[in-house]
């Protein structure tokens, strides 16, 4: 009997040790030997990195060959207005009405930014931000002065598309944030990047570019508007306090804000983000080559593209569901979000037109129109916060639907105020 208890104790110890070594959410590489490479510091050419890390580089190059589309995104630079005709109305008077396409892969960043019609002779170097590992080197050399230089003057200096040096230390291969605006934001918000865990860094290196930002009017420096918080209302409050606008809508004469791609803001307060899942867990799943060597895929893509990508990403945790069931669940969320998104677009467009009509009446109530314009500014950003984000709501379904619901409500209130501004042309007290 004593011998049996002894063996049970040994088995319990071994089992407990196994859990400690392989448990979910832990830093499973803490005891791995340090890596030393022969790559020069700050080397921007990913092909040079590929000579020492061929498996990762091979998967990185697969970003050039994406052919499979998902229902709401993909790698073909098709105009978004083809599916959402109101976009050009909502962005009337600013660059996104000239050309606004679905994003291609990271390896096309240089080609796409230099050919998009939104970029012209007035565009600053801020528009190069996050497009190349050449940028952090130039920012380190020139400081804030980098951003104000005309975009076109950088074409010979910035030639390498997003790659290894954006996220890794060349000598140790440790994950590294290189984007100035994210580093500055982390410092302001007391996020300690130097002591972040590897799991946290597997989100931060993505978040440094996949975020909401604006250009400071005086210096054109790229800044994250997070000082009041990261949800849409808090960001609008920040912009209002700064008196910032991207453009004035020519119909409603409203000072507007264009959301960029607030993936980090949406994801970080969502279920996966709140439970310690990183961006890389889903978008850079582990793979094995023919010799069973384990490596992290650098083919950044939607996890639901194929049964194989669902298996590698989603079913690592969700083993109780089949690949079809998991894909259907994602699409259910995205379809519901998209339907609400279109309603928010229509409501905001109607509000712009109602204010335009009211402004054409010389006797309109100016105070009411100002309140309507404030609501339109907020409503369009609440819609765009979801529209410009990459997951069609899946990163945070609750926040996505809440934001779109508020957008519709704010837009319809603005529309009502505009109608009342014509029938009650007396200054409000």
XYZ file of C-alpha atoms in Angstrom:
429
model
C 0.000 0.000 0.000
C 2.833 2.388 0.904
C 4.567 1.573 -2.409
C 1.356 2.407 -4.304
C 1.092 5.785 -2.559
C 4.739 6.452 -3.310
C 4.211 5.885 -7.036
C 1.077 8.032 -7.029
C 3.070 10.836 -5.455
C 5.778 10.478 -8.097
C 3.199 10.532 -10.888
C 1.538 13.603 -9.391
C 4.896 15.357 -9.221
C 5.693 14.505 -12.842
C 2.232 15.554 -13.979
C 2.461 18.828 -12.087
C 5.877 19.520 -13.563
C 4.485 18.883 -17.016
C 1.723 21.407 -16.433
C 4.229 23.936 -15.193
C 6.333 23.513 -18.308
C 3.552 23.468 -20.883
C 0.662 25.373 -19.292
C -1.451 27.752 -21.361
C -0.517 31.403 -21.372
C 2.895 30.951 -19.796
C 6.209 32.084 -21.229
C 7.258 28.713 -22.610
C 10.552 29.986 -23.967
C 11.949 31.493 -20.768
C 14.620 28.800 -20.442
C 15.535 28.696 -24.135
C 19.198 29.470 -24.847
C 19.844 33.007 -26.141
C 20.224 33.443 -29.889
C 23.138 35.278 -31.425
C 23.052 36.175 -35.104
C 25.443 37.641 -37.647
C 22.849 40.110 -38.900
C 23.966 43.775 -38.798
C 22.133 46.051 -36.326
C 18.998 47.522 -37.883
C 19.425 45.549 -41.125
C 16.299 46.517 -43.136
C 16.572 43.847 -45.851
C 14.522 40.793 -44.825
C 16.351 38.682 -47.397
C 19.523 39.060 -45.303
C 17.641 37.755 -42.265
C 16.310 34.905 -44.378
C 19.793 33.472 -44.844
C 19.919 32.638 -41.136
C 16.205 31.929 -40.694
C 15.063 30.297 -43.950
C 11.840 28.747 -42.601
C 10.526 32.051 -41.279
C 11.609 33.869 -44.426
C 9.963 31.320 -46.693
C 6.651 31.793 -44.860
C 7.142 35.589 -45.015
C 7.471 35.410 -48.800
C 4.125 33.602 -48.973
C 2.557 37.010 -48.340
C 3.329 37.732 -52.013
C 1.115 34.925 -53.252
C -2.154 35.266 -51.329
C -4.979 34.223 -53.607
C -7.679 33.112 -51.159
C -10.235 35.733 -50.129
C -12.471 35.714 -47.075
C -15.991 37.106 -47.106
C -14.995 40.527 -45.791
C -11.322 40.910 -46.639
C -8.438 39.464 -48.545
C -5.297 40.417 -50.364
C -6.675 41.925 -53.544
C -6.621 45.751 -53.637
C -10.248 46.048 -54.715
C -11.981 49.418 -54.128
C -14.075 49.334 -50.947
C -16.619 51.603 -52.599
C -17.608 48.736 -54.913
C -19.345 47.084 -51.954
C -20.103 50.229 -49.941
C -21.225 53.017 -52.317
C -21.750 55.561 -49.532
C -18.041 55.660 -48.650
C -17.272 58.384 -51.174
C -20.160 60.448 -49.810
C -19.016 60.068 -46.208
C -15.388 60.872 -47.102
C -16.320 63.649 -49.536
C -13.742 66.411 -49.512
C -10.798 64.309 -48.318
C -8.216 61.904 -49.685
C -10.063 58.653 -48.921
C -12.694 59.620 -51.498
C -9.975 59.505 -54.168
C -8.986 55.873 -53.583
C -9.663 53.468 -50.716
C -8.812 49.811 -51.338
C -8.688 46.582 -49.403
C -5.237 46.149 -47.890
C -2.724 43.781 -49.422
C -0.062 41.916 -47.493
C 2.847 43.509 -45.632
C 5.252 42.729 -48.449
C 3.336 45.151 -50.714
C 3.476 48.109 -48.311
C 6.018 50.157 -50.285
C 4.401 49.494 -53.662
C 0.895 50.305 -52.446
C 1.706 53.502 -50.540
C 3.637 54.944 -53.478
C 0.841 54.282 -55.974
C -2.295 55.129 -53.984
C -4.060 58.279 -55.221
C -4.425 59.563 -51.644
C -0.723 60.418 -51.629
C 0.170 63.639 -53.454
C 2.750 66.425 -53.444
C 1.334 67.781 -50.172
C 1.694 64.491 -48.274
C 4.306 64.470 -45.470
C 6.750 61.695 -44.573
C 4.305 60.742 -41.811
C 2.606 58.662 -44.514
C 5.699 56.425 -44.606
C 5.175 55.495 -40.958
C 4.877 51.716 -40.484
C 5.552 50.976 -44.140
C 9.217 50.024 -43.839
C 12.049 49.096 -41.443
C 13.949 51.989 -43.054
C 11.657 54.429 -41.217
C 12.796 53.810 -37.600
C 16.408 54.282 -38.717
C 15.578 57.633 -40.301
C 13.496 58.747 -37.301
C 16.361 57.838 -34.964
C 18.705 59.932 -37.104
C 16.443 62.942 -37.763
C 14.047 62.978 -34.811
C 10.654 64.674 -35.150
C 11.946 66.599 -38.183
C 11.560 63.381 -40.186
C 7.784 63.621 -40.385
C 7.454 67.060 -41.997
C 9.673 66.304 -44.999
C 7.594 65.796 -48.187
C 6.701 62.165 -48.842
C 8.141 62.222 -52.349
C 11.635 63.134 -51.139
C 11.923 59.807 -49.306
C 11.405 57.441 -52.230
C 15.121 56.772 -52.631
C 15.622 56.396 -48.866
C 12.738 54.052 -48.090
C 12.847 50.929 -50.243
C 12.321 47.892 -47.992
C 8.782 46.774 -47.238
C 7.602 45.785 -43.746
C 9.819 42.983 -42.508
C 11.974 41.386 -39.855
C 13.667 44.540 -38.526
C 10.314 46.129 -37.665
C 9.787 43.589 -34.898
C 13.113 41.909 -34.005
C 16.459 42.826 -32.545
C 19.003 41.890 -35.204
C 21.547 40.426 -32.791
C 19.370 38.473 -30.363
C 16.150 38.062 -32.381
C 14.208 39.269 -29.303
C 10.885 40.918 -30.095
C 11.295 44.682 -30.236
C 8.981 47.675 -30.709
C 10.602 50.078 -33.185
C 7.741 52.466 -33.968
C 8.224 55.878 -32.324
C 4.572 56.731 -31.742
C 3.912 53.439 -29.925
C 7.062 53.829 -27.825
C 5.970 57.374 -26.892
C 2.425 56.211 -26.110
C 3.704 53.387 -23.919
C 5.794 55.865 -21.944
C 2.821 58.230 -21.460
C 0.543 55.388 -20.367
C 3.122 53.687 -18.101
C 3.401 50.575 -20.268
C 6.829 49.105 -19.536
C 8.023 47.734 -22.876
C 11.440 46.805 -21.478
C 9.935 44.389 -18.960
C 6.989 43.155 -20.998
C 6.561 39.378 -21.192
C 7.126 37.575 -24.453
C 3.383 36.989 -24.738
C 2.721 40.708 -24.329
C 5.376 41.496 -26.920
C 3.673 39.106 -29.348
C 0.857 41.664 -29.315
C 2.856 44.892 -28.962
C 4.950 44.333 -32.088
C 1.713 44.125 -34.079
C -0.029 46.882 -32.112
C 2.770 49.347 -32.883
C 1.328 49.725 -36.386
C -2.211 48.376 -36.183
C -3.616 51.308 -34.242
C -5.503 54.591 -34.422
C -3.314 57.664 -34.893
C -3.254 61.211 -36.210
C -0.669 63.691 -37.472
C 0.111 66.639 -35.203
C -0.895 69.717 -37.232
C 2.354 71.596 -36.582
C 5.059 68.907 -36.765
C 3.151 66.138 -38.657
C 4.436 63.760 -35.990
C 2.409 60.528 -35.704
C 0.592 60.329 -32.343
C -1.813 57.843 -30.722
C -4.886 59.571 -29.157
C -5.075 57.299 -26.094
C -4.635 59.695 -23.183
C -8.320 59.474 -22.238
C -8.749 55.807 -23.175
C -8.969 53.576 -26.240
C -12.679 53.259 -26.947
C -14.347 55.446 -29.626
C -16.036 57.924 -27.289
C -12.834 58.487 -25.312
C -10.841 59.023 -28.490
C -13.407 61.516 -29.833
C -13.236 63.330 -26.496
C -9.448 63.536 -26.865
C -9.730 64.940 -30.392
C -12.371 67.448 -29.280
C -10.135 68.659 -26.473
C -7.250 69.083 -28.936
C -9.512 70.837 -31.455
C -8.279 68.400 -34.083
C -9.890 67.722 -37.459
C -8.767 65.818 -40.557
C -11.031 67.769 -42.921
C -14.317 69.653 -43.152
C -17.151 67.788 -44.855
C -18.334 70.003 -47.740
C -22.037 69.124 -47.315
C -22.599 69.511 -43.576
C -19.571 71.786 -42.963
C -18.651 69.473 -40.082
C -15.024 69.186 -38.901
C -14.411 65.441 -39.316
C -12.061 62.754 -37.998
C -10.879 59.812 -40.127
C -10.270 56.606 -38.174
C -7.216 54.659 -39.322
C -7.006 50.967 -38.380
C -7.762 50.626 -34.637
C -7.092 46.888 -34.453
C -5.167 47.110 -31.176
C -7.800 49.293 -29.528
C -10.570 46.895 -30.544
C -8.675 43.691 -29.764
C -7.193 44.701 -26.408
C -10.584 45.020 -24.694
C -12.105 42.012 -26.468
C -12.470 38.509 -25.081
C -9.255 37.141 -26.597
C -7.170 40.160 -25.647
C -8.508 40.177 -22.094
C -7.666 36.496 -21.675
C -4.012 36.753 -22.623
C -4.257 35.671 -26.255
C -1.763 37.556 -28.425
C -2.079 38.722 -32.029
C 0.608 36.212 -33.013
C -1.289 33.284 -31.470
C -3.941 33.614 -34.183
C -2.157 35.322 -37.063
C 1.298 33.696 -36.743
C 0.575 30.132 -35.599
C 3.355 27.647 -35.024
C 4.209 25.291 -37.872
C 6.591 22.395 -38.456
C 8.679 21.798 -41.550
C 9.479 18.436 -43.108
C 12.107 17.780 -40.426
C 9.555 18.599 -37.706
C 11.312 21.837 -36.786
C 8.879 24.150 -35.031
C 8.707 27.784 -36.092
C 6.270 30.685 -36.060
C 4.635 31.374 -39.422
C 5.318 34.831 -40.844
C 2.548 34.534 -43.388
C 0.177 37.064 -41.833
C -3.394 36.243 -42.800
C -6.908 35.638 -41.569
C -7.114 32.413 -39.541
C -10.355 31.411 -41.286
C -9.003 31.313 -44.842
C -8.728 27.523 -45.043
C -9.406 24.466 -42.851
C -5.624 24.244 -42.394
C -5.321 27.801 -41.052
C -8.301 27.250 -38.722
C -6.675 24.056 -37.454
C -3.332 25.794 -36.828
C -4.813 28.885 -35.171
C -8.323 28.471 -33.740
C -8.327 24.767 -32.885
C -5.171 25.060 -30.855
C -7.538 26.197 -28.083
C -11.035 25.407 -29.392
C -10.681 21.659 -29.845
C -14.341 21.037 -29.032
C -15.464 22.610 -32.321
C -14.867 21.497 -35.898
C -13.203 23.797 -38.431
C -16.571 24.390 -40.120
C -18.255 25.279 -36.837
C -15.510 27.739 -35.929
C -15.612 29.410 -39.334
C -19.403 29.681 -39.192
C -19.180 31.335 -35.771
C -16.727 33.948 -37.031
C -18.867 34.667 -40.096
C -22.000 34.949 -37.944
C -20.347 37.747 -35.960
C -19.007 39.450 -39.077
C -22.303 39.338 -40.990
C -24.184 40.856 -38.036
C -21.532 43.572 -37.725
C -21.588 44.322 -41.461
C -25.371 44.656 -41.545
C -25.234 47.144 -38.657
C -22.295 48.939 -40.289
C -24.323 49.620 -43.435
C -27.178 51.017 -41.331
C -24.734 53.332 -39.549
C -23.378 54.525 -42.903
C -26.867 55.359 -44.107
C -27.803 57.163 -40.899
C -24.656 59.301 -40.978
C -25.125 60.116 -44.660
C -28.723 61.164 -43.963
C -27.491 63.428 -41.155
C -24.950 65.122 -43.433
C -27.683 65.786 -45.993
C -30.144 67.072 -43.391
C -27.598 69.574 -42.092
C -26.729 70.594 -45.642
C -30.408 71.335 -46.325
C -30.713 73.290 -43.089
C -27.639 75.380 -43.892
C -29.214 76.381 -47.200
C -32.008 78.069 -45.247
C -30.775 81.544 -44.172
C -33.027 81.435 -41.095
C -31.622 78.189 -39.647
C -30.974 77.940 -35.921
C -27.184 78.113 -35.633
C -27.022 76.619 -32.146
C -29.023 73.597 -33.226
C -26.840 73.141 -36.297
C -23.692 73.257 -34.162
C -25.100 70.516 -31.918
C -26.021 68.482 -34.996
C -22.511 68.868 -36.409
C -20.985 67.726 -33.114
C -23.173 64.627 -33.230
C -22.264 63.911 -36.874
C -18.540 64.170 -36.073
C -18.967 61.633 -33.279
C -21.348 59.359 -35.219
C -19.081 59.057 -38.248
C -16.039 58.242 -36.116
C -18.010 55.617 -34.171
C -18.950 53.982 -37.478
C -15.468 54.370 -38.979
C -13.839 52.918 -35.863
C -15.475 49.606 -36.808
C -15.240 50.037 -40.575
C -11.506 50.835 -40.613
C -10.658 48.007 -38.208
C -9.514 44.775 -39.821
C -11.715 42.059 -38.299
C -15.244 43.213 -39.230
C -16.120 43.140 -35.556
C -14.666 39.772 -34.591
C -11.828 41.132 -32.439
C -14.459 42.590 -30.105
C -18.089 41.937 -31.132
C -19.549 43.720 -28.097
C -17.614 46.957 -28.663
C -18.190 46.831 -32.432
C -21.982 46.549 -32.124
C -22.093 49.072 -29.269
C -20.125 51.594 -31.316
C -22.312 51.115 -34.389
C -25.479 51.380 -32.286
C -24.264 54.660 -30.803
C -23.326 55.859 -34.288
C -26.851 55.284 -35.559
C -28.382 56.974 -32.526
C -26.076 59.998 -32.730
C -26.630 60.362 -36.483
C -30.415 60.203 -36.197
C -30.357 62.761 -33.368
C -28.278 65.025 -35.616
C -30.746 64.556 -38.451
C -33.666 65.468 -36.164
C -31.874 68.563 -34.886
C -31.209 69.678 -38.464
C -34.907 69.401 -39.312
C -35.848 71.308 -36.158
C -33.245 73.975 -36.922
C -35.324 75.089 -39.893
C -38.680 75.118 -38.107
C -37.314 76.791 -34.951
C -34.858 79.434 -36.186
C -34.473 81.110 -32.804
C -31.174 80.892 -30.903
C -31.350 78.281 -28.145
C -30.802 79.539 -24.604
